[in-house]
């Protein structure tokens, strides 16, 4: 996939996911980017996989522009939402910052996207409540590719599922995904410990990292920024989640080896599996499966990941209990941002 094709495809996906502005912006970039600026030349001659499953250059570029808009860059402020869309005025503003602020944009192109979307916690809360319904209600949560650790705040998040609400009893954040169907049996759970890892973690209580996290949201979706801001305040009040600086391939083995002696260890990740190299994915899968087969206490592998079936991603649970065979089930499907659940 060429860089221009990458921008077109990402534009289509963003529009499908409810961001008309991102669809329009990235479609403009696909058509109007040129090598007249260093930024344009770098994007059009990207040396490795530019696609969303690789380096995701369209999202890197969009995040850099959004960061400059949040910093008050006048041309972007004048053309970004909530201002009406004007293709020519917007592209003039984009070209201006590519010419005048290449340094900040290069820095954003250097870093992989870190989309911390709190709504994805709906999939996690559903999975934990499903485990609790089977008597596995004491949870040690470990997240791969946690970034800033939004999902590790599961004990502060509740999810409305029609007539019932699951998750935290006194939540800082309540999620209300669109529903199709009815979930299976659910019950309250308790998170005994929650830790994660990331190669370049962000902190929810750092002003600089908060700016970065907001930059990765989409400019015409202020409700996403509001959800993050709620968790920023919670982290500032109680301290941020524990996210180790580590490669997931190494860290998961350490966590499996040092697992707590009581409760259910839950290995969790969301829209992460596409990023590690195939060799790392194979090694992690083997480590989790071997630990499950040898476990003297329950072990769960819960994830929200694309499975090629569509729509959205599958919420999949693998469960190992001593003396029983591995159980694998798809609990539901969810939108990539957790905006809907289908049972």
mmCIF file of C-alpha atoms in Angstrom:
data_model
loop_
_atom_site.group_PDB
_atom_site.id
_atom_site.type_symbol
_atom_site.label_atom_id
_atom_site.label_comp_id
_atom_site.label_asym_id
_atom_site.label_seq_id
_atom_site.Cartn_x
_atom_site.Cartn_y
_atom_site.Cartn_z
ATOM 1 C CA UNK A 1 0.000 0.000 0.000
ATOM 2 C CA UNK A 2 1.476 3.343 -1.046
ATOM 3 C CA UNK A 3 1.438 6.336 1.329
ATOM 4 C CA UNK A 4 -1.387 7.959 -0.662
ATOM 5 C CA UNK A 5 -3.384 4.731 -0.517
ATOM 6 C CA UNK A 6 -2.742 4.598 3.225
ATOM 7 C CA UNK A 7 -4.208 8.070 3.681
ATOM 8 C CA UNK A 8 -7.248 7.180 1.568
ATOM 9 C CA UNK A 9 -7.884 3.981 3.506
ATOM 10 C CA UNK A 10 -7.482 5.683 6.879
ATOM 11 C CA UNK A 11 -9.857 8.434 5.715
ATOM 12 C CA UNK A 12 -12.463 5.805 4.898
ATOM 13 C CA UNK A 13 -12.044 4.077 8.261
ATOM 14 C CA UNK A 14 -12.254 7.326 10.246
ATOM 15 C CA UNK A 15 -15.415 8.359 8.420
ATOM 16 C CA UNK A 16 -16.950 4.941 9.124
ATOM 17 C CA UNK A 17 -16.083 5.381 12.808
ATOM 18 C CA UNK A 18 -17.961 8.642 13.055
ATOM 19 C CA UNK A 19 -15.297 11.267 12.346
ATOM 20 C CA UNK A 20 -16.303 13.138 9.214
ATOM 21 C CA UNK A 21 -13.538 15.671 9.799
ATOM 22 C CA UNK A 22 -10.776 13.055 9.935
ATOM 23 C CA UNK A 23 -12.213 11.474 6.818
ATOM 24 C CA UNK A 24 -12.096 14.812 5.007
ATOM 25 C CA UNK A 25 -8.664 15.824 6.332
ATOM 26 C CA UNK A 26 -6.945 12.561 5.423
ATOM 27 C CA UNK A 27 -8.657 12.405 2.026
ATOM 28 C CA UNK A 28 -7.291 15.908 1.355
ATOM 29 C CA UNK A 29 -3.833 14.749 2.380
ATOM 30 C CA UNK A 30 -4.082 11.778 0.035
ATOM 31 C CA UNK A 31 -4.788 14.091 -2.883
ATOM 32 C CA UNK A 32 -2.796 17.219 -2.083
ATOM 33 C CA UNK A 33 0.380 16.150 -0.286
ATOM 34 C CA UNK A 34 3.475 16.987 -2.297
ATOM 35 C CA UNK A 35 7.217 16.753 -1.813
ATOM 36 C CA UNK A 36 7.540 20.549 -1.799
ATOM 37 C CA UNK A 37 8.080 20.474 1.989
ATOM 38 C CA UNK A 38 10.296 18.130 4.024
ATOM 39 C CA UNK A 39 7.206 16.805 5.826
ATOM 40 C CA UNK A 40 5.389 16.060 2.573
ATOM 41 C CA UNK A 41 8.476 14.446 1.077
ATOM 42 C CA UNK A 42 8.952 12.264 4.150
ATOM 43 C CA UNK A 43 5.353 11.080 4.119
ATOM 44 C CA UNK A 44 5.280 10.334 0.393
ATOM 45 C CA UNK A 45 8.572 8.448 0.535
ATOM 46 C CA UNK A 46 7.994 6.548 3.765
ATOM 47 C CA UNK A 47 10.584 3.741 3.723
ATOM 48 C CA UNK A 48 8.676 1.040 5.642
ATOM 49 C CA UNK A 49 5.059 -0.124 5.944
ATOM 50 C CA UNK A 50 2.976 3.071 5.968
ATOM 51 C CA UNK A 51 -0.380 1.354 6.491
ATOM 52 C CA UNK A 52 -2.545 1.313 9.608
ATOM 53 C CA UNK A 53 -1.240 -2.168 10.393
ATOM 54 C CA UNK A 54 2.347 -0.915 10.112
ATOM 55 C CA UNK A 55 3.582 2.558 10.968
ATOM 56 C CA UNK A 56 0.138 4.202 10.685
ATOM 57 C CA UNK A 57 1.587 7.366 9.163
ATOM 58 C CA UNK A 58 -1.821 8.965 8.559
ATOM 59 C CA UNK A 59 -2.606 8.841 12.287
ATOM 60 C CA UNK A 60 0.874 10.116 13.166
ATOM 61 C CA UNK A 61 0.417 13.083 10.848
ATOM 62 C CA UNK A 62 -3.104 13.810 12.099
ATOM 63 C CA UNK A 63 -1.948 13.687 15.728
ATOM 64 C CA UNK A 64 0.834 16.176 15.010
ATOM 65 C CA UNK A 65 -1.589 18.590 13.414
ATOM 66 C CA UNK A 66 -4.091 18.197 16.256
ATOM 67 C CA UNK A 67 -1.340 18.853 18.822
ATOM 68 C CA UNK A 68 -0.493 22.123 17.102
ATOM 69 C CA UNK A 69 -4.187 23.057 17.011
ATOM 70 C CA UNK A 70 -4.513 22.317 20.748
ATOM 71 C CA UNK A 71 -1.471 24.550 21.292
ATOM 72 C CA UNK A 72 -3.346 27.384 19.595
ATOM 73 C CA UNK A 73 -1.813 27.485 16.097
ATOM 74 C CA UNK A 74 -4.036 30.200 14.542
ATOM 75 C CA UNK A 75 -4.599 28.723 11.086
ATOM 76 C CA UNK A 76 -5.610 25.337 12.486
ATOM 77 C CA UNK A 77 -7.791 26.879 15.187
ATOM 78 C CA UNK A 78 -9.597 28.825 12.455
ATOM 79 C CA UNK A 79 -10.274 25.744 10.303
ATOM 80 C CA UNK A 80 -10.625 22.832 12.738
ATOM 81 C CA UNK A 81 -13.925 21.796 14.386
ATOM 82 C CA UNK A 82 -16.178 23.252 15.541
ATOM 83 C CA UNK A 83 -15.579 25.573 12.570
ATOM 84 C CA UNK A 84 -17.392 24.548 9.358
ATOM 85 C CA UNK A 85 -15.329 22.434 6.979
ATOM 86 C CA UNK A 86 -13.662 24.417 4.172
ATOM 87 C CA UNK A 87 -11.314 22.202 2.166
ATOM 88 C CA UNK A 88 -9.192 24.960 0.644
ATOM 89 C CA UNK A 89 -8.856 26.975 3.847
ATOM 90 C CA UNK A 90 -8.001 23.853 5.849
ATOM 91 C CA UNK A 91 -5.345 22.694 3.418
ATOM 92 C CA UNK A 92 -3.827 26.168 3.285
ATOM 93 C CA UNK A 93 -3.490 26.009 7.084
ATOM 94 C CA UNK A 94 -1.983 22.502 6.939
ATOM 95 C CA UNK A 95 0.547 23.510 4.286
ATOM 96 C CA UNK A 96 1.467 26.566 6.348
ATOM 97 C CA UNK A 97 2.372 24.502 9.414
ATOM 98 C CA UNK A 98 4.233 21.958 7.286
ATOM 99 C CA UNK A 99 6.357 24.842 5.990
ATOM 100 C CA UNK A 100 6.790 26.756 9.248
ATOM 101 C CA UNK A 101 6.784 24.044 11.932
ATOM 102 C CA UNK A 102 8.519 20.985 10.469
ATOM 103 C CA UNK A 103 10.328 20.224 13.738
ATOM 104 C CA UNK A 104 7.233 19.447 15.820
ATOM 105 C CA UNK A 105 5.639 17.518 12.959
ATOM 106 C CA UNK A 106 8.771 15.416 12.415
ATOM 107 C CA UNK A 107 8.705 14.572 16.129
ATOM 108 C CA UNK A 108 5.120 13.325 15.827
ATOM 109 C CA UNK A 109 6.004 11.288 12.739
ATOM 110 C CA UNK A 110 8.779 9.646 14.753
ATOM 111 C CA UNK A 111 6.419 8.190 17.369
ATOM 112 C CA UNK A 112 3.843 5.417 16.902
ATOM 113 C CA UNK A 113 0.226 6.306 17.705
ATOM 114 C CA UNK A 114 -0.980 5.646 21.244
ATOM 115 C CA UNK A 115 -4.754 5.635 21.187
ATOM 116 C CA UNK A 116 -5.965 5.458 24.783
ATOM 117 C CA UNK A 117 -9.703 5.120 24.284
ATOM 118 C CA UNK A 118 -11.578 4.631 27.593
ATOM 119 C CA UNK A 119 -14.574 3.089 25.814
ATOM 120 C CA UNK A 120 -12.464 0.016 25.080
ATOM 121 C CA UNK A 121 -12.727 -0.671 28.797
ATOM 122 C CA UNK A 122 -16.304 -1.776 28.092
ATOM 123 C CA UNK A 123 -14.846 -4.952 26.584
ATOM 124 C CA UNK A 124 -12.571 -5.472 29.593
ATOM 125 C CA UNK A 125 -15.332 -4.881 32.144
ATOM 126 C CA UNK A 126 -17.593 -7.290 30.255
ATOM 127 C CA UNK A 127 -14.883 -9.951 30.318
ATOM 128 C CA UNK A 128 -14.143 -9.520 34.019
ATOM 129 C CA UNK A 129 -17.846 -9.622 34.891
ATOM 130 C CA UNK A 130 -18.192 -12.814 32.815
ATOM 131 C CA UNK A 131 -15.377 -14.419 34.777
ATOM 132 C CA UNK A 132 -16.986 -13.315 38.027
ATOM 133 C CA UNK A 133 -20.222 -15.041 37.021
ATOM 134 C CA UNK A 134 -18.241 -18.290 36.992
ATOM 135 C CA UNK A 135 -16.920 -17.674 40.508
ATOM 136 C CA UNK A 136 -13.636 -16.087 39.362
ATOM 137 C CA UNK A 137 -14.257 -12.692 40.908
ATOM 138 C CA UNK A 138 -10.841 -11.894 42.444
ATOM 139 C CA UNK A 139 -8.769 -10.421 39.633
ATOM 140 C CA UNK A 140 -5.090 -9.659 39.084
ATOM 141 C CA UNK A 141 -5.058 -7.606 35.876
ATOM 142 C CA UNK A 142 -2.006 -7.414 33.602
ATOM 143 C CA UNK A 143 -2.171 -5.401 30.364
ATOM 144 C CA UNK A 144 0.129 -5.716 27.353
ATOM 145 C CA UNK A 145 0.758 -2.507 25.412
ATOM 146 C CA UNK A 146 -0.952 -0.440 28.109
ATOM 147 C CA UNK A 147 0.326 2.985 26.976
ATOM 148 C CA UNK A 148 -0.985 5.290 29.728
ATOM 149 C CA UNK A 149 -2.967 2.538 31.454
ATOM 150 C CA UNK A 150 -6.527 3.719 30.866
ATOM 151 C CA UNK A 151 -7.820 0.127 31.003
ATOM 152 C CA UNK A 152 -5.960 -0.485 34.241
ATOM 153 C CA UNK A 153 -8.456 1.882 35.854
ATOM 154 C CA UNK A 154 -11.205 -0.738 35.471
ATOM 155 C CA UNK A 155 -12.096 -0.392 39.149
ATOM 156 C CA UNK A 156 -13.136 3.227 38.420
ATOM 157 C CA UNK A 157 -15.250 2.442 35.333
ATOM 158 C CA UNK A 158 -18.801 1.106 34.977
ATOM 159 C CA UNK A 159 -20.682 0.063 31.842
ATOM 160 C CA UNK A 160 -24.411 0.439 31.221
ATOM 161 C CA UNK A 161 -25.806 -2.661 29.519
ATOM 162 C CA UNK A 162 -29.451 -1.826 29.119
ATOM 163 C CA UNK A 163 -31.225 -2.741 32.339
ATOM 164 C CA UNK A 164 -28.054 -3.559 34.245
ATOM 165 C CA UNK A 165 -24.815 -1.788 35.072
ATOM 166 C CA UNK A 166 -21.564 -3.662 35.610
ATOM 167 C CA UNK A 167 -18.173 -2.618 36.909
ATOM 168 C CA UNK A 168 -17.278 -0.108 39.600
ATOM 169 C CA UNK A 169 -19.920 0.551 42.263
ATOM 170 C CA UNK A 170 -18.957 4.242 42.523
ATOM 171 C CA UNK A 171 -17.458 4.938 39.096
ATOM 172 C CA UNK A 172 -15.552 7.993 37.969
ATOM 173 C CA UNK A 173 -16.629 7.172 34.419
ATOM 174 C CA UNK A 174 -19.768 5.449 33.131
ATOM 175 C CA UNK A 175 -19.712 4.038 29.603
ATOM 176 C CA UNK A 176 -22.896 3.539 27.604
ATOM 177 C CA UNK A 177 -22.111 1.636 24.409
ATOM 178 C CA UNK A 178 -24.769 0.989 21.812
ATOM 179 C CA UNK A 179 -26.081 -2.552 22.285
ATOM 180 C CA UNK A 180 -27.205 -5.305 19.946
ATOM 181 C CA UNK A 181 -28.387 -8.387 21.802
ATOM 182 C CA UNK A 182 -28.123 -9.465 25.427
ATOM 183 C CA UNK A 183 -24.966 -10.478 27.308
ATOM 184 C CA UNK A 184 -24.565 -13.743 29.179
ATOM 185 C CA UNK A 185 -24.366 -14.086 32.946
ATOM 186 C CA UNK A 186 -22.430 -11.300 34.681
ATOM 187 C CA UNK A 187 -21.440 -10.627 38.294
ATOM 188 C CA UNK A 188 -19.426 -8.143 40.376
ATOM 189 C CA UNK A 189 -15.648 -8.562 40.549
ATOM 190 C CA UNK A 190 -12.781 -7.116 42.551
ATOM 191 C CA UNK A 191 -9.464 -5.985 41.039
ATOM 192 C CA UNK A 192 -6.779 -6.997 43.555
ATOM 193 C CA UNK A 193 -3.893 -5.620 41.491
ATOM 194 C CA UNK A 194 -3.474 -3.938 38.117
ATOM 195 C CA UNK A 195 -0.221 -3.456 36.210
ATOM 196 C CA UNK A 196 0.761 -3.002 32.597
ATOM 197 C CA UNK A 197 3.714 -2.582 30.294
ATOM 198 C CA UNK A 198 4.573 -0.449 27.313
ATOM 199 C CA UNK A 199 7.772 0.328 25.457
ATOM 200 C CA UNK A 200 7.039 4.068 25.728
ATOM 201 C CA UNK A 201 4.400 4.541 28.430
ATOM 202 C CA UNK A 202 2.625 7.820 29.037
ATOM 203 C CA UNK A 203 1.431 9.120 32.410
ATOM 204 C CA UNK A 204 -2.172 10.121 32.944
ATOM 205 C CA UNK A 205 -1.098 12.716 35.527
ATOM 206 C CA UNK A 206 1.534 14.421 33.333
ATOM 207 C CA UNK A 207 0.438 17.621 31.568
ATOM 208 C CA UNK A 208 2.757 16.878 28.642
ATOM 209 C CA UNK A 209 1.453 13.337 28.252
ATOM 210 C CA UNK A 210 -2.146 14.475 28.663
ATOM 211 C CA UNK A 211 -1.613 16.775 25.676
ATOM 212 C CA UNK A 212 -0.259 13.843 23.674
ATOM 213 C CA UNK A 213 -3.205 11.642 24.599
ATOM 214 C CA UNK A 214 -5.687 14.328 23.588
ATOM 215 C CA UNK A 215 -3.814 14.823 20.308
ATOM 216 C CA UNK A 216 -4.502 11.204 19.356
ATOM 217 C CA UNK A 217 -8.256 11.737 19.698
ATOM 218 C CA UNK A 218 -10.144 13.029 16.678
ATOM 219 C CA UNK A 219 -10.950 16.758 16.600
ATOM 220 C CA UNK A 220 -14.678 16.412 15.908
ATOM 221 C CA UNK A 221 -15.205 13.918 18.760
ATOM 222 C CA UNK A 222 -15.000 16.089 21.907
ATOM 223 C CA UNK A 223 -16.756 13.417 23.960
ATOM 224 C CA UNK A 224 -13.622 11.265 23.654
ATOM 225 C CA UNK A 225 -11.526 14.110 25.018
ATOM 226 C CA UNK A 226 -14.006 14.547 27.889
ATOM 227 C CA UNK A 227 -13.685 10.876 28.878
ATOM 228 C CA UNK A 228 -9.911 11.135 28.940
ATOM 229 C CA UNK A 229 -10.086 14.317 30.995
ATOM 230 C CA UNK A 230 -12.222 12.506 33.577
ATOM 231 C CA UNK A 231 -9.531 9.857 33.976
ATOM 232 C CA UNK A 232 -6.790 12.513 34.057
ATOM 233 C CA UNK A 233 -8.508 13.992 37.107
ATOM 234 C CA UNK A 234 -8.835 10.557 38.735
ATOM 235 C CA UNK A 235 -5.131 9.829 38.158
ATOM 236 C CA UNK A 236 -4.120 13.221 39.520
ATOM 237 C CA UNK A 237 -6.165 12.586 42.645
ATOM 238 C CA UNK A 238 -5.131 8.983 43.339
ATOM 239 C CA UNK A 239 -1.973 8.447 41.318
ATOM 240 C CA UNK A 240 -1.601 7.028 37.803
ATOM 241 C CA UNK A 241 -1.779 3.348 36.879
ATOM 242 C CA UNK A 242 1.396 1.282 37.154
ATOM 243 C CA UNK A 243 2.859 0.854 33.656
ATOM 244 C CA UNK A 244 6.371 -0.583 33.388
ATOM 245 C CA UNK A 245 8.789 0.440 30.660
ATOM 246 C CA UNK A 246 9.180 -2.953 29.026
ATOM 247 C CA UNK A 247 8.691 -4.946 25.858
ATOM 248 C CA UNK A 248 5.542 -7.044 26.115
ATOM 249 C CA UNK A 249 7.367 -10.142 24.879
ATOM 250 C CA UNK A 250 9.668 -10.066 27.894
ATOM 251 C CA UNK A 251 7.242 -8.670 30.437
ATOM 252 C CA UNK A 252 4.459 -11.212 29.972
ATOM 253 C CA UNK A 253 6.837 -14.063 30.773
ATOM 254 C CA UNK A 254 7.932 -12.342 33.968
ATOM 255 C CA UNK A 255 4.321 -11.797 35.036
ATOM 256 C CA UNK A 256 3.377 -15.398 34.347
ATOM 257 C CA UNK A 257 6.376 -16.638 36.308
ATOM 258 C CA UNK A 258 5.689 -14.361 39.288
ATOM 259 C CA UNK A 259 1.913 -14.675 39.271
ATOM 260 C CA UNK A 260 0.060 -14.171 42.561
ATOM 261 C CA UNK A 261 -0.793 -17.332 44.483
ATOM 262 C CA UNK A 262 -4.486 -16.487 44.863
ATOM 263 C CA UNK A 263 -7.106 -15.099 42.522
ATOM 264 C CA UNK A 264 -7.377 -15.178 38.738
ATOM 265 C CA UNK A 265 -4.570 -13.723 36.661
ATOM 266 C CA UNK A 266 -6.019 -11.963 33.604
ATOM 267 C CA UNK A 267 -3.704 -11.139 30.699
ATOM 268 C CA UNK A 268 -5.451 -8.399 28.705
ATOM 269 C CA UNK A 269 -4.785 -6.331 25.594
ATOM 270 C CA UNK A 270 -6.819 -4.280 23.122
ATOM 271 C CA UNK A 271 -5.989 -3.335 19.513
ATOM 272 C CA UNK A 272 -2.379 -4.240 20.316
ATOM 273 C CA UNK A 273 -1.685 -7.615 18.722
ATOM 274 C CA UNK A 274 -1.031 -6.153 15.263
ATOM 275 C CA UNK A 275 1.991 -4.161 16.409
ATOM 276 C CA UNK A 276 4.561 -6.679 17.789
ATOM 277 C CA UNK A 277 6.589 -8.674 15.234
ATOM 278 C CA UNK A 278 5.258 -12.106 14.348
ATOM 279 C CA UNK A 279 8.076 -13.805 16.273
ATOM 280 C CA UNK A 280 7.146 -11.864 19.412
ATOM 281 C CA UNK A 281 3.458 -12.716 19.020
ATOM 282 C CA UNK A 282 4.305 -16.385 18.601
ATOM 283 C CA UNK A 283 6.501 -16.350 21.715
ATOM 284 C CA UNK A 284 3.870 -14.577 23.821
ATOM 285 C CA UNK A 285 1.151 -16.975 22.703
ATOM 286 C CA UNK A 286 3.342 -19.946 23.578
ATOM 287 C CA UNK A 287 4.177 -18.535 27.006
ATOM 288 C CA UNK A 288 0.537 -17.857 27.867
ATOM 289 C CA UNK A 289 -0.614 -21.282 26.662
ATOM 290 C CA UNK A 290 2.162 -23.096 28.536
ATOM 291 C CA UNK A 291 1.403 -21.199 31.728
ATOM 292 C CA UNK A 292 -2.289 -21.987 31.354
ATOM 293 C CA UNK A 293 -1.675 -25.697 30.949
ATOM 294 C CA UNK A 294 0.567 -25.756 34.030
ATOM 295 C CA UNK A 295 -1.534 -23.402 36.162
ATOM 296 C CA UNK A 296 -2.549 -24.346 39.691
ATOM 297 C CA UNK A 297 -4.863 -21.319 39.765
ATOM 298 C CA UNK A 298 -7.119 -19.982 36.997
ATOM 299 C CA UNK A 299 -5.500 -18.051 34.169
ATOM 300 C CA UNK A 300 -7.448 -15.973 31.651
ATOM 301 C CA UNK A 301 -6.325 -14.428 28.371
ATOM 302 C CA UNK A 302 -8.812 -11.700 27.483
ATOM 303 C CA UNK A 303 -8.460 -9.466 24.444
ATOM 304 C CA UNK A 304 -10.234 -7.076 22.114
ATOM 305 C CA UNK A 305 -8.629 -7.635 18.728
ATOM 306 C CA UNK A 306 -9.611 -7.808 15.045
ATOM 307 C CA UNK A 307 -10.112 -11.396 13.894
ATOM 308 C CA UNK A 308 -10.894 -10.864 10.217
ATOM 309 C CA UNK A 309 -14.565 -11.678 10.753
ATOM 310 C CA UNK A 310 -16.015 -8.182 11.202
ATOM 311 C CA UNK A 311 -17.692 -5.973 11.946
ATOM 312 C CA UNK A 312 -15.427 -4.482 14.589
ATOM 313 C CA UNK A 313 -13.230 -6.643 16.802
ATOM 314 C CA UNK A 314 -13.816 -9.806 18.815
ATOM 315 C CA UNK A 315 -13.818 -9.902 22.614
ATOM 316 C CA UNK A 316 -12.184 -13.297 23.063
ATOM 317 C CA UNK A 317 -11.593 -15.170 26.308
ATOM 318 C CA UNK A 318 -9.298 -18.156 26.775
ATOM 319 C CA UNK A 319 -9.598 -19.674 30.235
ATOM 320 C CA UNK A 320 -7.526 -22.360 31.911
ATOM 321 C CA UNK A 321 -8.688 -23.895 35.187
ATOM 322 C CA UNK A 322 -6.776 -26.609 37.025
ATOM 323 C CA UNK A 323 -7.929 -30.039 35.979
ATOM 324 C CA UNK A 324 -9.997 -28.854 33.013
ATOM 325 C CA UNK A 325 -9.343 -28.338 29.319
ATOM 326 C CA UNK A 326 -8.759 -24.899 27.875
ATOM 327 C CA UNK A 327 -11.983 -23.021 27.211
ATOM 328 C CA UNK A 328 -12.165 -20.528 24.341
ATOM 329 C CA UNK A 329 -15.149 -18.328 23.614
ATOM 330 C CA UNK A 330 -16.053 -15.069 21.895
ATOM 331 C CA UNK A 331 -18.009 -13.050 24.464
ATOM 332 C CA UNK A 332 -19.156 -10.369 22.026
ATOM 333 C CA UNK A 333 -18.008 -8.105 19.235
ATOM 334 C CA UNK A 334 -17.185 -4.442 19.770
ATOM 335 C CA UNK A 335 -16.370 -1.324 17.818
ATOM 336 C CA UNK A 336 -12.681 -0.512 17.644
ATOM 337 C CA UNK A 337 -13.261 2.361 20.089
ATOM 338 C CA UNK A 338 -15.740 0.371 22.189
ATOM 339 C CA UNK A 339 -18.629 2.480 20.906
ATOM 340 C CA UNK A 340 -20.902 -0.554 20.478
ATOM 341 C CA UNK A 341 -21.249 -4.133 21.718
ATOM 342 C CA UNK A 342 -22.976 -6.955 19.839
ATOM 343 C CA UNK A 343 -23.779 -10.246 21.577
#
